[in-house]
XYZ file of C-alpha atoms in Angstrom:
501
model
C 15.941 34.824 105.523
C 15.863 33.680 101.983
C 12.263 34.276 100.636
C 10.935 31.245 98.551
C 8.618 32.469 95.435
C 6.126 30.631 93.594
C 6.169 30.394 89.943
C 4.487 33.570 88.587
C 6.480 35.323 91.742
C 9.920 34.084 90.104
C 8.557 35.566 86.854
C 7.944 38.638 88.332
C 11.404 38.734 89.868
C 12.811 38.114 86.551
C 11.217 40.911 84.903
C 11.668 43.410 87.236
C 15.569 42.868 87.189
C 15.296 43.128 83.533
C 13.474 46.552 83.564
C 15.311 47.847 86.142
C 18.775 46.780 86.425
C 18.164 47.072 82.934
C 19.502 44.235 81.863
C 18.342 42.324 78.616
C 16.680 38.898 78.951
C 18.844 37.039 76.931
C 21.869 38.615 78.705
C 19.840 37.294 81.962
C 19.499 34.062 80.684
C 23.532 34.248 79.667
C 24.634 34.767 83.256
C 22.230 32.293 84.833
C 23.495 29.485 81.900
C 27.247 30.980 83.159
C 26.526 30.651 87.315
C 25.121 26.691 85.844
C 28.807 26.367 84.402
C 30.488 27.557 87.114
C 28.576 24.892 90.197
C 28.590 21.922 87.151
C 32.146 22.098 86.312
C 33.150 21.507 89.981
C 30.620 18.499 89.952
C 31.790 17.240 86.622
C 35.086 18.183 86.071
C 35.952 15.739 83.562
C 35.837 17.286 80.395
C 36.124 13.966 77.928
C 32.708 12.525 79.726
C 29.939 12.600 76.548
C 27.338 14.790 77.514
C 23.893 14.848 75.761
C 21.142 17.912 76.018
C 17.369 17.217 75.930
C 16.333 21.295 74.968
C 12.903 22.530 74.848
C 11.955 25.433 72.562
C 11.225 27.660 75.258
C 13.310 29.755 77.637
C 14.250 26.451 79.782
C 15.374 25.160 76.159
C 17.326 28.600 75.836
C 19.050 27.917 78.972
C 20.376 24.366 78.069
C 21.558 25.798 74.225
C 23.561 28.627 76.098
C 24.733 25.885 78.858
C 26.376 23.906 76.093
C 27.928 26.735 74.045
C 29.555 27.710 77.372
C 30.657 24.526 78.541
C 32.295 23.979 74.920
C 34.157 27.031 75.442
C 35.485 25.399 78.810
C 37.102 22.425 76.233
C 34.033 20.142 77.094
C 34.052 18.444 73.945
C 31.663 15.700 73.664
C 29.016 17.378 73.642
C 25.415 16.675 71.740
C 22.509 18.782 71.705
C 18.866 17.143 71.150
C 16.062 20.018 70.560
C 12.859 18.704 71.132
C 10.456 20.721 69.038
C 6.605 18.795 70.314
C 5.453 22.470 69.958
C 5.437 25.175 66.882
C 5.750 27.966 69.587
C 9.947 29.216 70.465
C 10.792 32.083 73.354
C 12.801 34.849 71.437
C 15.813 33.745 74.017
C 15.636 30.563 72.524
C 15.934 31.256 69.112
C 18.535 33.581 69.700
C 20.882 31.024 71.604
C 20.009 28.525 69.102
C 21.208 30.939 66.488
C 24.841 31.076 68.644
C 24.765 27.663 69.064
C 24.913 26.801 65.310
C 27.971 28.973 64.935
C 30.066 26.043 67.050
C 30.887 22.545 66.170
C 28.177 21.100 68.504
C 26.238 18.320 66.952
C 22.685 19.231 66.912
C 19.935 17.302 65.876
C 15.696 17.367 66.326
C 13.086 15.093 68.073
C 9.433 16.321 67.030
C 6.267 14.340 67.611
C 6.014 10.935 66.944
C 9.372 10.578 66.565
C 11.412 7.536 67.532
C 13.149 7.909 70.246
C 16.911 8.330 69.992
C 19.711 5.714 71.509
C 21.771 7.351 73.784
C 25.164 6.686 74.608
C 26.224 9.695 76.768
C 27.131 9.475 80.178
C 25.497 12.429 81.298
C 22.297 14.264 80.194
C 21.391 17.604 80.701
C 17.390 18.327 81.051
C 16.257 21.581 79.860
C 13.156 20.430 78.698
C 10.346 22.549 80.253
C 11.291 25.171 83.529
C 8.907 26.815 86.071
C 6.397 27.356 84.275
C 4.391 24.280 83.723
C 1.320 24.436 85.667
C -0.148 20.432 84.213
C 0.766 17.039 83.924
C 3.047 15.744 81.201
C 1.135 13.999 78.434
C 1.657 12.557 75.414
C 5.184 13.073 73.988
C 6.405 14.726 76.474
C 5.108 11.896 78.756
C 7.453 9.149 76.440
C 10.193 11.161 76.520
C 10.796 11.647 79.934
C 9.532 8.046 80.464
C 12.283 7.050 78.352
C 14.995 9.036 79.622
C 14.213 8.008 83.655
C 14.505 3.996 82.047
C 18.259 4.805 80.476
C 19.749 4.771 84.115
C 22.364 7.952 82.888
C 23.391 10.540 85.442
C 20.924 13.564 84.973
C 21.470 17.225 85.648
C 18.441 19.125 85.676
C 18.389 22.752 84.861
C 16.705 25.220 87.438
C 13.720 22.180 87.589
C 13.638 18.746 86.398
C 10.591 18.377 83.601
C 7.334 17.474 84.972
C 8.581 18.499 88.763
C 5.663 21.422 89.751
C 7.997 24.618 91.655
C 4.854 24.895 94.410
C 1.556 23.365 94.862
C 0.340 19.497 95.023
C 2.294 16.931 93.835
C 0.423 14.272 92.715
C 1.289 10.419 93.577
C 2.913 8.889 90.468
C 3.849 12.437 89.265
C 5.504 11.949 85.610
C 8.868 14.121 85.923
C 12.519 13.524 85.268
C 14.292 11.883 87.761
C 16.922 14.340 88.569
C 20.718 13.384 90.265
C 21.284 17.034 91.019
C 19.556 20.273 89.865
C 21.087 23.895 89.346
C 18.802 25.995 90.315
C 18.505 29.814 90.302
C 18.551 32.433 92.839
C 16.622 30.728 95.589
C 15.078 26.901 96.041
C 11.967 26.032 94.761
C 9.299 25.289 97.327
C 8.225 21.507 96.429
C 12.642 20.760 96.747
C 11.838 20.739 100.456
C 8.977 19.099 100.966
C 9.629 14.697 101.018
C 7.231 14.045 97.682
C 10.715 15.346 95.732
C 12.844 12.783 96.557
C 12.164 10.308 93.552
C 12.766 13.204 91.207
C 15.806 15.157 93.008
C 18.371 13.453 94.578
C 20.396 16.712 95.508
C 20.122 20.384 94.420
C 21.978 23.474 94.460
C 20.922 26.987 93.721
C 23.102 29.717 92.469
C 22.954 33.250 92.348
C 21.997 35.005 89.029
C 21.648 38.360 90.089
C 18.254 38.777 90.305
C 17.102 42.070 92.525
C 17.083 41.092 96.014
C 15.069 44.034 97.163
C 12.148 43.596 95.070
C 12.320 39.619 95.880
C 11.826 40.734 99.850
C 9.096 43.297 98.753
C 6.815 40.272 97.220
C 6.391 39.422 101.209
C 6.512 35.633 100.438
C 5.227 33.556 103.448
C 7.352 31.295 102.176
C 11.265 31.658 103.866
C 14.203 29.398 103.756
C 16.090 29.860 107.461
C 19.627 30.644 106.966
C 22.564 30.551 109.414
C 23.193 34.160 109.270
C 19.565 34.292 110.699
C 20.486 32.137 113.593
C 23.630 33.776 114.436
C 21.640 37.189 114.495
C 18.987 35.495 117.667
C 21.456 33.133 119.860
C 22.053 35.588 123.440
C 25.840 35.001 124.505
C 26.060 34.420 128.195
C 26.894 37.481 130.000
C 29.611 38.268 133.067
C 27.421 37.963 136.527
C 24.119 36.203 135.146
C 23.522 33.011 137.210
C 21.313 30.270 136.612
C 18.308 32.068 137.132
C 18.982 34.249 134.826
C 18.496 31.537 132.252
C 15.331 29.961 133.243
C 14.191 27.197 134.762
C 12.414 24.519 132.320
C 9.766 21.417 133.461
C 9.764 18.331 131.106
C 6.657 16.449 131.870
C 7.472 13.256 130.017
C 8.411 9.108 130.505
C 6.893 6.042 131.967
C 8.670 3.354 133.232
C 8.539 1.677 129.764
C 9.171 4.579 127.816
C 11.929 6.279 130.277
C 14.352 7.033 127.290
C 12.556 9.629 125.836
C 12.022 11.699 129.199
C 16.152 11.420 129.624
C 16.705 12.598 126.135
C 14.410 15.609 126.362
C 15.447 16.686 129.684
C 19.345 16.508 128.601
C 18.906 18.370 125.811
C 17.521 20.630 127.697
C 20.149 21.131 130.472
C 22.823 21.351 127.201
C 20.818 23.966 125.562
C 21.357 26.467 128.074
C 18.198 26.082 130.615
C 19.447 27.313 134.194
C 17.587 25.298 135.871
C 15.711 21.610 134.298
C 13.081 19.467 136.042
C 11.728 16.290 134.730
C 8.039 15.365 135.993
C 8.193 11.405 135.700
C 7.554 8.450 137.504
C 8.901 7.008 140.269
C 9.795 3.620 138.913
C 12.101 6.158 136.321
C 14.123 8.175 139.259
C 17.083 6.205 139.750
C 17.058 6.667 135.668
C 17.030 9.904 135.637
C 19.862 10.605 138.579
C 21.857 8.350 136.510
C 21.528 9.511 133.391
C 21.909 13.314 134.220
C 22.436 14.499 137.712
C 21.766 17.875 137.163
C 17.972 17.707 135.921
C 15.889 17.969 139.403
C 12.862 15.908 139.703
C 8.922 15.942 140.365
C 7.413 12.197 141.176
C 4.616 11.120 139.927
C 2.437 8.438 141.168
C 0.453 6.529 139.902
C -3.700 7.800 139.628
C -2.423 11.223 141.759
C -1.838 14.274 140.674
C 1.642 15.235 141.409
C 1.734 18.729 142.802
C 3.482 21.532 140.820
C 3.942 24.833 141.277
C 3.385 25.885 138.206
C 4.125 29.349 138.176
C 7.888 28.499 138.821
C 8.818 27.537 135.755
C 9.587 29.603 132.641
C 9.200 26.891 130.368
C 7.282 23.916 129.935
C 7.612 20.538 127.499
C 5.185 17.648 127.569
C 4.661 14.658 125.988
C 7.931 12.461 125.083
C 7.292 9.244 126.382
C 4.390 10.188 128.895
C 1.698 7.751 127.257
C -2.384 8.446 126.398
C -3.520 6.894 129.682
C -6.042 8.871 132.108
C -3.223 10.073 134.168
C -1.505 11.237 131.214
C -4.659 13.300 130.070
C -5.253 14.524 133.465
C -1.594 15.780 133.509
C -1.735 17.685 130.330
C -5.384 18.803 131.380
C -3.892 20.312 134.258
C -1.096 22.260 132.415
C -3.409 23.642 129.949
C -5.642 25.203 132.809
C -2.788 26.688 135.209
C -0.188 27.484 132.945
C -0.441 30.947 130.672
C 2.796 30.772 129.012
C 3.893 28.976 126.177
C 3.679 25.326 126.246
C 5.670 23.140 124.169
C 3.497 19.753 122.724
C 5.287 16.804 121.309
C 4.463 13.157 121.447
C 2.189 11.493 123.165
C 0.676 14.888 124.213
C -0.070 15.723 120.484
C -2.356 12.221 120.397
C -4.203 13.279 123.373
C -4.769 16.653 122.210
C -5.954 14.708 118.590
C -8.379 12.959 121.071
C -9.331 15.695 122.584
C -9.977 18.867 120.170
C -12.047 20.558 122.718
C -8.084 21.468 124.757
C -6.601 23.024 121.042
C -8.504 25.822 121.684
C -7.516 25.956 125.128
C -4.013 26.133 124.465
C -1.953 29.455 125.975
C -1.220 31.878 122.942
C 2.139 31.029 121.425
C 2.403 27.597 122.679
C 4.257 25.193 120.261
C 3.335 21.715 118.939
C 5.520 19.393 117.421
C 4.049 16.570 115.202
C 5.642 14.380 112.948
C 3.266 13.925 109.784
C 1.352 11.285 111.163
C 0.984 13.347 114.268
C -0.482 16.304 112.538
C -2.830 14.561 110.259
C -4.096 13.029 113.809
C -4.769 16.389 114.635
C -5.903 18.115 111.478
C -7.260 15.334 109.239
C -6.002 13.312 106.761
C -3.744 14.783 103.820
C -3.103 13.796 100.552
C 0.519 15.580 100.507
C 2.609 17.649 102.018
C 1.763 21.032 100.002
C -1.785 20.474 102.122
C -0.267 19.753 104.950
C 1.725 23.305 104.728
C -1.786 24.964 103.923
C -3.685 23.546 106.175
C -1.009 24.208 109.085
C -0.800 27.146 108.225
C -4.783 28.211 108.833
C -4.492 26.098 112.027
C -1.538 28.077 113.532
C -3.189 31.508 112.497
C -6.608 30.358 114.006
C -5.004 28.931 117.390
C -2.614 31.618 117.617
C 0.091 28.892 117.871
C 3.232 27.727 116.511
C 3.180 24.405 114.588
C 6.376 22.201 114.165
C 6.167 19.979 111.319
C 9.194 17.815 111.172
C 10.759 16.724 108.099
C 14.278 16.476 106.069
C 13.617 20.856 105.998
C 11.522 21.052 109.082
C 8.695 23.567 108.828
C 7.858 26.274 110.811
C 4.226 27.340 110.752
C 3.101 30.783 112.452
C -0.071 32.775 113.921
C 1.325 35.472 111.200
C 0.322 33.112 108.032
C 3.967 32.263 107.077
C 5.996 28.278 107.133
C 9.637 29.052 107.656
C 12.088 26.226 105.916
C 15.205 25.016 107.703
C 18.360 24.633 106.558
C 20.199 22.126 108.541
C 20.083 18.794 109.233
C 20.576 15.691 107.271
C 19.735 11.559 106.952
C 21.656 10.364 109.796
C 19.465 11.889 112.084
C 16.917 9.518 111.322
C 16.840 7.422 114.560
C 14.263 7.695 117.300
C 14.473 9.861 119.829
C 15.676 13.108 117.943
C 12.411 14.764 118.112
C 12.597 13.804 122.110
C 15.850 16.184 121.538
C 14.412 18.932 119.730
C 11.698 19.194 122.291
C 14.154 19.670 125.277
C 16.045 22.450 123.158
C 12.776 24.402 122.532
C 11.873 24.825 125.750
C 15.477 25.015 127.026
C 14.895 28.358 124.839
C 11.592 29.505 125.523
C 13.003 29.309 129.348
C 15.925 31.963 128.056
C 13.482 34.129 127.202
C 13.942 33.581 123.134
C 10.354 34.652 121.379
C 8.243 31.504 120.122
C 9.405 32.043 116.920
C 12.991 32.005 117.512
C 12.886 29.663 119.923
C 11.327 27.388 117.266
C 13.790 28.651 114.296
C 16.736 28.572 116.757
C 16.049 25.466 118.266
C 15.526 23.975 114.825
C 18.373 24.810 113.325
C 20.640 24.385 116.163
C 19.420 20.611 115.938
C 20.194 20.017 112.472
C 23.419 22.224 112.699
C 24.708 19.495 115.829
C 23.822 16.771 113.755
C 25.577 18.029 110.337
C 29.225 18.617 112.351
C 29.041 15.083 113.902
C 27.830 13.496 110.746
C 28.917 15.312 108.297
C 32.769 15.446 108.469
C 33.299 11.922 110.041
C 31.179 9.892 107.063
C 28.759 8.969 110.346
C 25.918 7.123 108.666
C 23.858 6.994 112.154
C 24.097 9.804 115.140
C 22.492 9.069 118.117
C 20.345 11.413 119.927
C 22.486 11.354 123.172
C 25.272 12.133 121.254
C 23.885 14.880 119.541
C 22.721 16.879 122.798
C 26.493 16.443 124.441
C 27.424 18.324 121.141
C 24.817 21.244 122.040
C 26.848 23.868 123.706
C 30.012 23.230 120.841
C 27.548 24.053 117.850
C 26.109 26.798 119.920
C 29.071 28.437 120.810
C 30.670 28.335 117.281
C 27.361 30.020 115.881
C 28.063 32.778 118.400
C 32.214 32.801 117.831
């Protein structure tokens, strides 16, 4: 796992690998403004393109100076560098690469308060205004500036953060902050990158490696971690010669009415495809011929309408509820039921999750290690309203702690919230997912892995990623700007088995 660090943890990080690497800071700040080069290069590879830089005087600033010294050595050659003194106060790293600079043919002029702004013809700026560090909101001439370069519709490359953009805590709504095309990062992304108020400042980022100690970075015990696929590879059990389809588990969906069918079928297939020896769906009758079409291998349990179907429910290794089942009484009575005869982990999703919102009293009721799945408007249902998504992490992550659960939060980098304090990022996944019925999907595979004996965790991290992962190799290589959910569970067992090639 990649550990995510807030600000004053990067700075740490940074000043440990100085001390003990040893390794001067402005040598540092050299082969961070050299790993830049190397990922904008193969973005930009057109070296006649005019390229303007917008530097701050402190160590950001020093980063965008060495940036364009090094890109000039690569024959870049239209290059202008802007340094925007709005403050008496210089890093020693940027004076001294401000010092190189001026030994090169780079034109270099100043912006300082008040000034007009300048016109700007270049095709592509470079931000290296302000970095990690700022901890307020843009005011002033910094406020202008930025203002003024978002309105001149140029293709911006941010470096390590675009100016205004906080690393970690609240975003505010109307947040003044560059409007990035792509940022170069370094070492690791920063935590607001993954949650959705980013997306009108970063349309895409990339981080590169600068060398900074790993070891120390693990021993700072972030509760922050990016998932990675090395991770995944590391929990996924291969199949093994004479196991049979007990050995895998048997998993219950509890989920459709005859309106809202879809969702049980989706659940329950992607259950059966992500390895579950044995897969019941508990739906209606009206949905039965459905269901035998749809996938002959998932078993049934009736239900009827205002009875109780009867379940055994120590049988089953896994359980699912919610896609599609509706909020009615028999719906509450069913998930009523579950919660009082069933010890293992449940898995929540759906229509479940807006019972349990109307109906706090079962949270607490819930088997230890059971796992819900809300969307955002789903978990402010359950938790109260939230201003943003850096409370929404917070707050989830007090509520999985105090319920001894595991809490789901779906989005572009879905999170991952545990009784242990920590949200876990994932990696995979991307826009043409967007279309209803996915999270039916991810339900199915979460149990299909709780049934196979995978630990809550992994069976959320696993099942997460595997998701995404599906997704990315049918979308991804064939330009697909939608993929269905159906489609995506027949491609189950193909992603799985090339994670465990």
């Amino acid at each position: 796992m990649l550990p995510l660090l807030v600000a004053e943890q990067i700075r740490q990080a940074d000043a440990y690998t100085i001390a003990h690497e040893p390794i001067s800071s402005v040598d540092l700040m050299e082969r961070a403004s050299k790993a830049f080069v190397g990922w904008f290069i193969n973005h930009f590879p057109d070296k006649k393109q005019a390229i303007s830089f917008y530097c701050g005087t402190g160590n950001n600033g020093g980063d965008g100076l060495a940036i364009a010294r090094i890109l000039h050595q690569h024959q870049y050659k239209k290059l202008t560098v802007r340094v925007v003194r709005f403050s008496d106060k210089t890093s020693a790293d940027f004076d001294i690469n401000l010092e190189r600079l001026k030994q090169i043919d780079i034109p270099l002029s100043e912006i300082h308060k008040g000034d007009d702004l300048p016109d700007e013809n270049s095709a592509i700026i470079i931000d290296a205004l302000l970095g990690s560090g700022l901890n307020k909101p843009l005011t002033s001439d910094y406020e202008r500036l930025v203002k003024h370069i978002n309105a001149l519709n140029k293709t911006v490359v941010a470096v390590d953060i675009p100016t205004g953009f906080f690393c970690d805590g609240e975003i505010q709504p109307k947040t003044i902050a560059i409007e990035a095309d792509l940022v170069i990062t370094f070492q690791q992304p920063r935590i607001n990158f993954l949650l959705p108020e980013s997306a009108p400042y970063i349309h895409c980022w990339e981080a590169v490696n600068i060398g900074i100690d790993e070891k120390y970075v693990q021993s700072l015990n972030s509760p922050y971690q990016f998932i990675e696929e090395k991770d995944v590879k590391s929990w996924l059990k291969t199949r093994r010669h004479f196991s049979n389809k007990g050995t895998y588990g048997h998993t219950l969906l509890i989920a459709g009415q005859a309106q809202t069918m879809g969702a049980a079928l989706l659940s329950a297939s992607a259950a059966v495809h992500a390895g579950a020896g044995l897969t019941t769906a508990c739906v209606p009758e009206s949905g039965l011929i459905a269901l035998n079409s749809y996938q002959p291998e998932i078993m049934a349990i009736v239900r009827n309408e205002n009875k109780l179907p009867e379940i055994e429910w120590d049988k089953f290794s896994s359980i699912a509820i919610g896609p599609g089942l509706g909020k009615d009484e028999d719906a509450f009575k069913l998930l009523s039921a579950l919660i009082k005869n069933y010890k293992k982990p449940i898995v929540i999703d759906a229509d479940a999750l807006n019972l349990l919102a109307e109906h706090p009293e079962l949270l607490k009721k819930l088997p230890e290690g059971s796992v819900l799945t809300p969307h955002m408007k789903e978990f402010d249902r359950l938790f109260g309203e939230h201003k943003n998504w850096w409370q929404r992490i917070q707050t989830g992550m007090e509520q999985a702690k105090k319920l001894n659960i595991y809490i789901v939060l779906k989005n572009d980098y879905t999170i991952t919230l545990s009784p242990e304090g920590n949200a876990y990022f994932n990696s995979s996944g991307n826009a043409a997912m967007a279309s209803g019925g996915m999270g039916d999907v991810l339900t199915g595979i979460i149990a299909a892995l709780l049934a196979q004996k995978y630990t809550p965790l992994q069976a959320c991290l696993t099942g997460i990623y595997v998701h995404g992962k599906a997704g990315d190799e049918l979308a991804l290589p064939n330009r697909l700007n939608v993929v269905l959910p159906g489609r995506l569970t027949s491609q189950l067992p193909i992603t799985m088995a090339k994670l465990m090639a």
